[in-house]
Amino acid sequence: MLDIVIRIALFCLALAMVALIYRVIKGPSMPDRIIALDAIGINLVAIIALISIELRTNAFLEIILLIGILAFIGTVAFAKYLEKEVLFERERDQ
Amino acid sequence: MRSNNNIILETTIKVVLFIIVLFSVYIFFAGHYYPGGGFIGGLMTSGAIVLLLIAYDIKTVATILPVNYRTMTGIGLLFAIGTSAGSLLFNVPFLTHAFGHIEVPVLGEISLHTATLFDLGVYLVVVGVTMTIIQTIGEDE
């Protein structure tokens, strides 16, 4: 029973990923693409969680936290680049 | 010049930074029995420092963390070479590691392994090299 539920959930997440990839390719502006990539990262977290239930292992639980942190760092970096056009300022103007 | 009022980012990073550093330390020490180790732990630590660099600037981060990352790489390599060459003192081949269970007053019996020190060397080298690369690229105008 759980097996079928997990398969269905994985299929739905795969559909969501396809829709997000459409937004990454098509997205008219850069922020659209960045938000789509962020959502792809979060979807990846969900897929890893479902697969680790499917494989009955807890070896992937660190990867979930890791992808969450990496998606956050990447999105913040892209957002700052779009806002300030420089990622690391030498010295902040107060 | 646009205003520099990113208080949400700075406050979020002040909280999130400690979680990331704790996670990287956990993943470093769990490396012997679970997935993880020095490499991914070092990468997560440098990810936390990159987050600081994004929220603040290079000069502020140099004040918060007065670390010379090139020296850090050297110390890491010394750790690696020291733990592997230390086995030669005990008349065993190069890179032979020692381990054992030791009774510690507060923590009780813990298992210690010199491979952890080798892993600490890997950790320091990874943090040092990553931060050197990122800061060198970030500094030039």
mmCIF file of C-alpha atoms in Angstrom:
data_model
loop_
_atom_site.group_PDB
_atom_site.id
_atom_site.type_symbol
_atom_site.label_atom_id
_atom_site.label_comp_id
_atom_site.label_asym_id
_atom_site.label_seq_id
_atom_site.Cartn_x
_atom_site.Cartn_y
_atom_site.Cartn_z
ATOM 1 C CA MET A 1 0.000 0.000 0.000
ATOM 2 C CA LEU A 2 2.729 2.454 1.062
ATOM 3 C CA ASP A 3 4.635 1.396 -2.021
ATOM 4 C CA ILE A 4 1.843 2.493 -4.348
ATOM 5 C CA VAL A 5 1.383 5.769 -2.483
ATOM 6 C CA ILE A 6 5.085 6.526 -2.791
ATOM 7 C CA ARG A 7 5.040 5.748 -6.517
ATOM 8 C CA ILE A 8 2.081 8.072 -7.050
ATOM 9 C CA ALA A 9 3.728 10.850 -5.034
ATOM 10 C CA LEU A 10 6.967 10.437 -7.002
ATOM 11 C CA PHE A 11 5.013 10.673 -10.257
ATOM 12 C CA CYS A 12 3.304 13.876 -9.098
ATOM 13 C CA LEU A 13 6.641 15.373 -8.074
ATOM 14 C CA ALA A 14 8.112 14.412 -11.439
ATOM 15 C CA LEU A 15 5.250 16.234 -13.154
ATOM 16 C CA ALA A 16 5.914 19.276 -10.952
ATOM 17 C CA MET A 17 9.598 19.118 -11.918
ATOM 18 C CA VAL A 18 8.685 19.078 -15.616
ATOM 19 C CA ALA A 19 6.488 22.136 -15.110
ATOM 20 C CA LEU A 20 9.285 23.904 -13.241
ATOM 21 C CA ILE A 21 11.805 23.037 -15.958
ATOM 22 C CA TYR A 22 9.381 24.531 -18.482
ATOM 23 C CA ARG A 23 9.437 27.727 -16.391
ATOM 24 C CA VAL A 24 13.267 27.672 -16.253
ATOM 25 C CA ILE A 25 13.514 27.378 -20.045
ATOM 26 C CA LYS A 26 10.650 29.700 -20.958
ATOM 27 C CA GLY A 27 10.679 32.182 -18.059
ATOM 28 C CA PRO A 28 10.667 35.684 -19.528
ATOM 29 C CA SER A 29 12.733 37.290 -16.779
ATOM 30 C CA MET A 30 15.707 36.190 -14.686
ATOM 31 C CA PRO A 31 13.865 36.145 -11.291
ATOM 32 C CA ASP A 32 11.357 33.674 -12.787
ATOM 33 C CA ARG A 33 14.166 31.277 -13.582
ATOM 34 C CA ILE A 34 15.799 31.721 -10.172
ATOM 35 C CA ILE A 35 12.572 31.006 -8.289
ATOM 36 C CA ALA A 36 11.935 27.987 -10.520
ATOM 37 C CA LEU A 37 15.431 26.669 -9.748
ATOM 38 C CA ASP A 38 14.831 27.195 -6.013
ATOM 39 C CA ALA A 39 11.577 25.253 -6.251
ATOM 40 C CA ILE A 40 13.373 22.497 -8.189
ATOM 41 C CA GLY A 41 15.790 22.213 -5.258
ATOM 42 C CA ILE A 42 12.922 21.863 -2.789
ATOM 43 C CA ASN A 43 11.241 19.294 -5.058
ATOM 44 C CA LEU A 44 14.508 17.382 -5.113
ATOM 45 C CA VAL A 45 14.412 17.282 -1.299
ATOM 46 C CA ALA A 46 10.936 15.740 -1.436
ATOM 47 C CA ILE A 47 12.019 13.196 -4.056
ATOM 48 C CA ILE A 48 15.037 12.158 -1.985
ATOM 49 C CA ALA A 49 12.840 11.753 1.091
ATOM 50 C CA LEU A 50 10.387 9.545 -0.827
ATOM 51 C CA ILE A 51 13.187 7.473 -2.352
ATOM 52 C CA SER A 52 14.792 6.936 1.042
ATOM 53 C CA ILE A 53 11.416 5.653 2.294
ATOM 54 C CA GLU A 54 11.224 3.409 -0.755
ATOM 55 C CA LEU A 55 14.737 2.022 -0.221
ATOM 56 C CA ARG A 56 14.156 1.733 3.558
ATOM 57 C CA THR A 57 17.395 3.504 4.432
ATOM 58 C CA ASN A 58 18.268 6.604 6.429
ATOM 59 C CA ALA A 59 21.587 7.159 4.672
ATOM 60 C CA PHE A 60 20.177 10.001 2.604
ATOM 61 C CA LEU A 61 18.787 12.140 5.415
ATOM 62 C CA GLU A 62 21.900 14.339 5.497
ATOM 63 C CA ILE A 63 21.489 14.976 1.775
ATOM 64 C CA ILE A 64 18.037 16.476 2.431
ATOM 65 C CA LEU A 65 19.435 19.085 4.818
ATOM 66 C CA LEU A 66 22.398 19.633 2.483
ATOM 67 C CA ILE A 67 20.214 20.383 -0.545
ATOM 68 C CA GLY A 68 18.060 22.711 1.546
ATOM 69 C CA ILE A 69 21.134 24.693 2.631
ATOM 70 C CA LEU A 70 22.645 24.725 -0.871
ATOM 71 C CA ALA A 71 19.379 25.910 -2.459
ATOM 72 C CA PHE A 72 19.215 28.721 0.099
ATOM 73 C CA ILE A 73 22.833 29.806 -0.501
ATOM 74 C CA GLY A 74 22.390 29.660 -4.286
ATOM 75 C CA THR A 75 19.162 31.637 -4.292
ATOM 76 C CA VAL A 76 20.515 34.297 -1.942
ATOM 77 C CA ALA A 77 23.651 34.617 -4.078
ATOM 78 C CA PHE A 78 21.654 34.998 -7.306
ATOM 79 C CA ALA A 79 19.293 37.511 -5.661
ATOM 80 C CA LYS A 80 22.191 39.606 -4.418
ATOM 81 C CA TYR A 81 23.840 39.486 -7.819
ATOM 82 C CA LEU A 82 20.666 40.742 -9.492
ATOM 83 C CA GLU A 83 20.197 43.477 -6.878
ATOM 84 C CA LYS A 84 23.743 44.811 -6.525
ATOM 85 C CA GLU A 85 25.513 43.348 -9.600
ATOM 86 C CA VAL A 86 28.366 42.304 -7.316
ATOM 87 C CA LEU A 87 28.384 39.284 -5.043
ATOM 88 C CA PHE A 88 31.048 40.154 -2.480
ATOM 89 C CA GLU A 89 31.424 43.816 -1.661
ATOM 90 C CA ARG A 90 34.878 44.953 -0.655
ATOM 91 C CA GLU A 91 33.583 47.433 1.875
ATOM 92 C CA ARG A 92 29.998 48.358 2.645
ATOM 93 C CA ASP A 93 28.887 51.941 2.232
ATOM 94 C CA GLN A 94 26.993 52.845 5.346
ATOM 95 C CA MET B 1 23.432 54.143 -5.038
ATOM 96 C CA ARG B 2 20.608 52.000 -3.799
ATOM 97 C CA SER B 3 20.016 51.760 -0.077
ATOM 98 C CA ASN B 4 21.739 49.038 1.853
ATOM 99 C CA ASN B 5 18.830 47.978 4.000
ATOM 100 C CA ASN B 6 18.822 44.186 3.910
ATOM 101 C CA ILE B 7 17.842 43.549 7.513
ATOM 102 C CA ILE B 8 15.803 40.418 6.751
ATOM 103 C CA LEU B 9 18.776 38.782 5.049
ATOM 104 C CA GLU B 10 21.190 39.737 7.836
ATOM 105 C CA THR B 11 18.891 38.538 10.625
ATOM 106 C CA THR B 12 18.116 35.273 8.816
ATOM 107 C CA ILE B 13 21.773 34.597 8.237
ATOM 108 C CA LYS B 14 22.617 35.300 11.883
ATOM 109 C CA VAL B 15 20.285 32.433 12.845
ATOM 110 C CA VAL B 16 20.930 30.072 9.934
ATOM 111 C CA LEU B 17 24.725 30.365 10.181
ATOM 112 C CA PHE B 18 24.858 28.498 13.482
ATOM 113 C CA ILE B 19 22.666 25.684 12.164
ATOM 114 C CA ILE B 20 24.916 25.272 9.121
ATOM 115 C CA VAL B 21 28.108 25.285 11.205
ATOM 116 C CA LEU B 22 26.591 22.781 13.651
ATOM 117 C CA PHE B 23 25.524 20.586 10.742
ATOM 118 C CA SER B 24 29.004 20.698 9.217
ATOM 119 C CA VAL B 25 30.619 19.793 12.541
ATOM 120 C CA TYR B 26 28.131 16.947 12.970
ATOM 121 C CA ILE B 27 28.829 15.650 9.470
ATOM 122 C CA PHE B 28 32.576 15.866 10.130
ATOM 123 C CA PHE B 29 32.411 13.777 13.306
ATOM 124 C CA ALA B 30 29.816 11.346 11.951
ATOM 125 C CA GLY B 31 32.071 10.516 9.002
ATOM 126 C CA HIS B 32 33.450 7.372 10.628
ATOM 127 C CA TYR B 33 30.157 5.543 10.998
ATOM 128 C CA TYR B 34 27.720 7.401 8.735
ATOM 129 C CA PRO B 35 27.896 9.266 5.399
ATOM 130 C CA GLY B 36 29.991 12.393 5.717
ATOM 131 C CA GLY B 37 33.558 13.218 6.591
ATOM 132 C CA GLY B 38 36.115 15.951 6.283
ATOM 133 C CA PHE B 39 35.440 16.888 2.684
ATOM 134 C CA ILE B 40 31.723 17.579 2.860
ATOM 135 C CA GLY B 41 32.066 19.076 6.350
ATOM 136 C CA GLY B 42 34.682 21.511 5.081
ATOM 137 C CA LEU B 43 32.507 22.434 2.123
ATOM 138 C CA MET B 44 29.544 23.142 4.401
ATOM 139 C CA THR B 45 31.689 25.308 6.686
ATOM 140 C CA SER B 46 32.932 27.318 3.733
ATOM 141 C CA GLY B 47 29.313 27.564 2.562
ATOM 142 C CA ALA B 48 28.468 29.187 5.893
ATOM 143 C CA ILE B 49 31.356 31.643 5.469
ATOM 144 C CA VAL B 50 30.175 32.402 1.914
ATOM 145 C CA LEU B 51 26.745 33.187 3.332
ATOM 146 C CA LEU B 52 28.422 35.640 5.738
ATOM 147 C CA LEU B 53 30.321 37.185 2.817
ATOM 148 C CA ILE B 54 27.068 37.634 0.900
ATOM 149 C CA ALA B 55 25.255 39.247 3.830
ATOM 150 C CA TYR B 56 28.139 41.503 4.893
ATOM 151 C CA ASP B 57 31.309 42.444 3.049
ATOM 152 C CA ILE B 58 34.833 41.125 2.794
ATOM 153 C CA LYS B 59 36.254 43.573 5.342
ATOM 154 C CA THR B 60 33.601 42.837 7.993
ATOM 155 C CA VAL B 61 34.039 39.085 7.589
ATOM 156 C CA ALA B 62 37.811 39.500 7.913
ATOM 157 C CA THR B 63 37.123 41.262 11.232
ATOM 158 C CA ILE B 64 34.670 38.587 12.418
ATOM 159 C CA LEU B 65 36.921 35.681 11.387
ATOM 160 C CA PRO B 66 40.548 36.854 11.435
ATOM 161 C CA VAL B 67 41.804 33.719 9.699
ATOM 162 C CA ASN B 68 44.472 33.521 7.024
ATOM 163 C CA TYR B 69 43.095 30.742 4.817
ATOM 164 C CA ARG B 70 46.442 30.009 3.188
ATOM 165 C CA THR B 71 47.961 29.321 6.608
ATOM 166 C CA MET B 72 44.909 27.160 7.330
ATOM 167 C CA THR B 73 45.644 25.044 4.233
ATOM 168 C CA GLY B 74 49.238 24.630 5.394
ATOM 169 C CA ILE B 75 48.159 23.567 8.888
ATOM 170 C CA GLY B 76 45.751 21.041 7.384
ATOM 171 C CA LEU B 77 48.492 19.534 5.239
ATOM 172 C CA LEU B 78 50.718 19.381 8.345
ATOM 173 C CA PHE B 79 47.963 17.469 10.185
ATOM 174 C CA ALA B 80 47.683 14.984 7.322
ATOM 175 C CA ILE B 81 51.426 14.459 6.971
ATOM 176 C CA GLY B 82 51.902 14.368 10.757
ATOM 177 C CA THR B 83 49.314 11.674 11.440
ATOM 178 C CA SER B 84 50.550 9.542 8.543
ATOM 179 C CA ALA B 85 54.256 9.977 9.265
ATOM 180 C CA GLY B 86 53.748 9.577 13.029
ATOM 181 C CA SER B 87 53.240 5.860 12.484
ATOM 182 C CA LEU B 88 56.882 5.599 11.378
ATOM 183 C CA LEU B 89 57.924 6.445 14.960
ATOM 184 C CA PHE B 90 56.263 3.224 16.181
ATOM 185 C CA ASN B 91 58.009 1.008 13.621
ATOM 186 C CA VAL B 92 54.877 0.397 11.548
ATOM 187 C CA PRO B 93 54.348 1.276 7.880
ATOM 188 C CA PHE B 94 53.462 4.780 6.701
ATOM 189 C CA LEU B 95 49.770 5.712 7.157
ATOM 190 C CA THR B 96 49.131 3.023 9.785
ATOM 191 C CA HIS B 97 46.505 4.409 12.166
ATOM 192 C CA ALA B 98 46.027 3.622 15.842
ATOM 193 C CA PHE B 99 42.701 3.389 17.621
ATOM 194 C CA GLY B 100 41.284 2.412 20.952
ATOM 195 C CA HIS B 101 38.620 2.940 23.556
ATOM 196 C CA ILE B 102 39.491 5.483 26.189
ATOM 197 C CA GLU B 103 37.728 6.235 29.471
ATOM 198 C CA VAL B 104 37.038 9.970 29.723
ATOM 199 C CA PRO B 105 35.810 11.372 33.081
ATOM 200 C CA VAL B 106 32.637 13.114 31.916
ATOM 201 C CA LEU B 107 31.800 11.446 28.622
ATOM 202 C CA GLY B 108 32.467 7.840 29.628
ATOM 203 C CA GLU B 109 34.046 5.402 27.218
ATOM 204 C CA ILE B 110 34.648 6.848 23.765
ATOM 205 C CA SER B 111 36.452 5.347 20.807
ATOM 206 C CA LEU B 112 39.262 7.462 19.424
ATOM 207 C CA HIS B 113 41.000 6.967 16.104
ATOM 208 C CA THR B 114 43.922 8.872 14.623
ATOM 209 C CA ALA B 115 42.097 8.831 11.272
ATOM 210 C CA THR B 116 39.973 11.621 12.778
ATOM 211 C CA LEU B 117 43.085 13.803 12.922
ATOM 212 C CA PHE B 118 43.803 12.971 9.282
ATOM 213 C CA ASP B 119 40.197 13.934 8.522
ATOM 214 C CA LEU B 120 40.712 17.189 10.435
ATOM 215 C CA GLY B 121 43.592 17.896 8.047
ATOM 216 C CA VAL B 122 41.303 17.262 5.069
ATOM 217 C CA TYR B 123 38.688 19.557 6.652
ATOM 218 C CA LEU B 124 41.163 22.411 7.155
ATOM 219 C CA VAL B 125 42.568 22.043 3.619
ATOM 220 C CA VAL B 126 39.090 22.057 2.064
ATOM 221 C CA VAL B 127 37.973 25.142 4.015
ATOM 222 C CA GLY B 128 41.259 26.923 3.279
ATOM 223 C CA VAL B 129 41.346 26.175 -0.443
ATOM 224 C CA THR B 130 37.647 26.971 -1.005
ATOM 225 C CA MET B 131 37.818 30.265 0.850
ATOM 226 C CA THR B 132 41.091 31.223 -0.869
ATOM 227 C CA ILE B 133 39.522 30.609 -4.286
ATOM 228 C CA ILE B 134 36.320 32.493 -3.448
ATOM 229 C CA GLN B 135 38.029 35.459 -1.803
ATOM 230 C CA THR B 136 40.653 35.777 -4.544
ATOM 231 C CA ILE B 137 37.961 35.858 -7.222
ATOM 232 C CA GLY B 138 35.722 38.144 -5.158
ATOM 233 C CA GLU B 139 38.390 40.714 -4.341
ATOM 234 C CA ASP B 140 39.499 41.905 -7.766
ATOM 235 C CA GLU B 141 37.430 44.633 -9.333
#
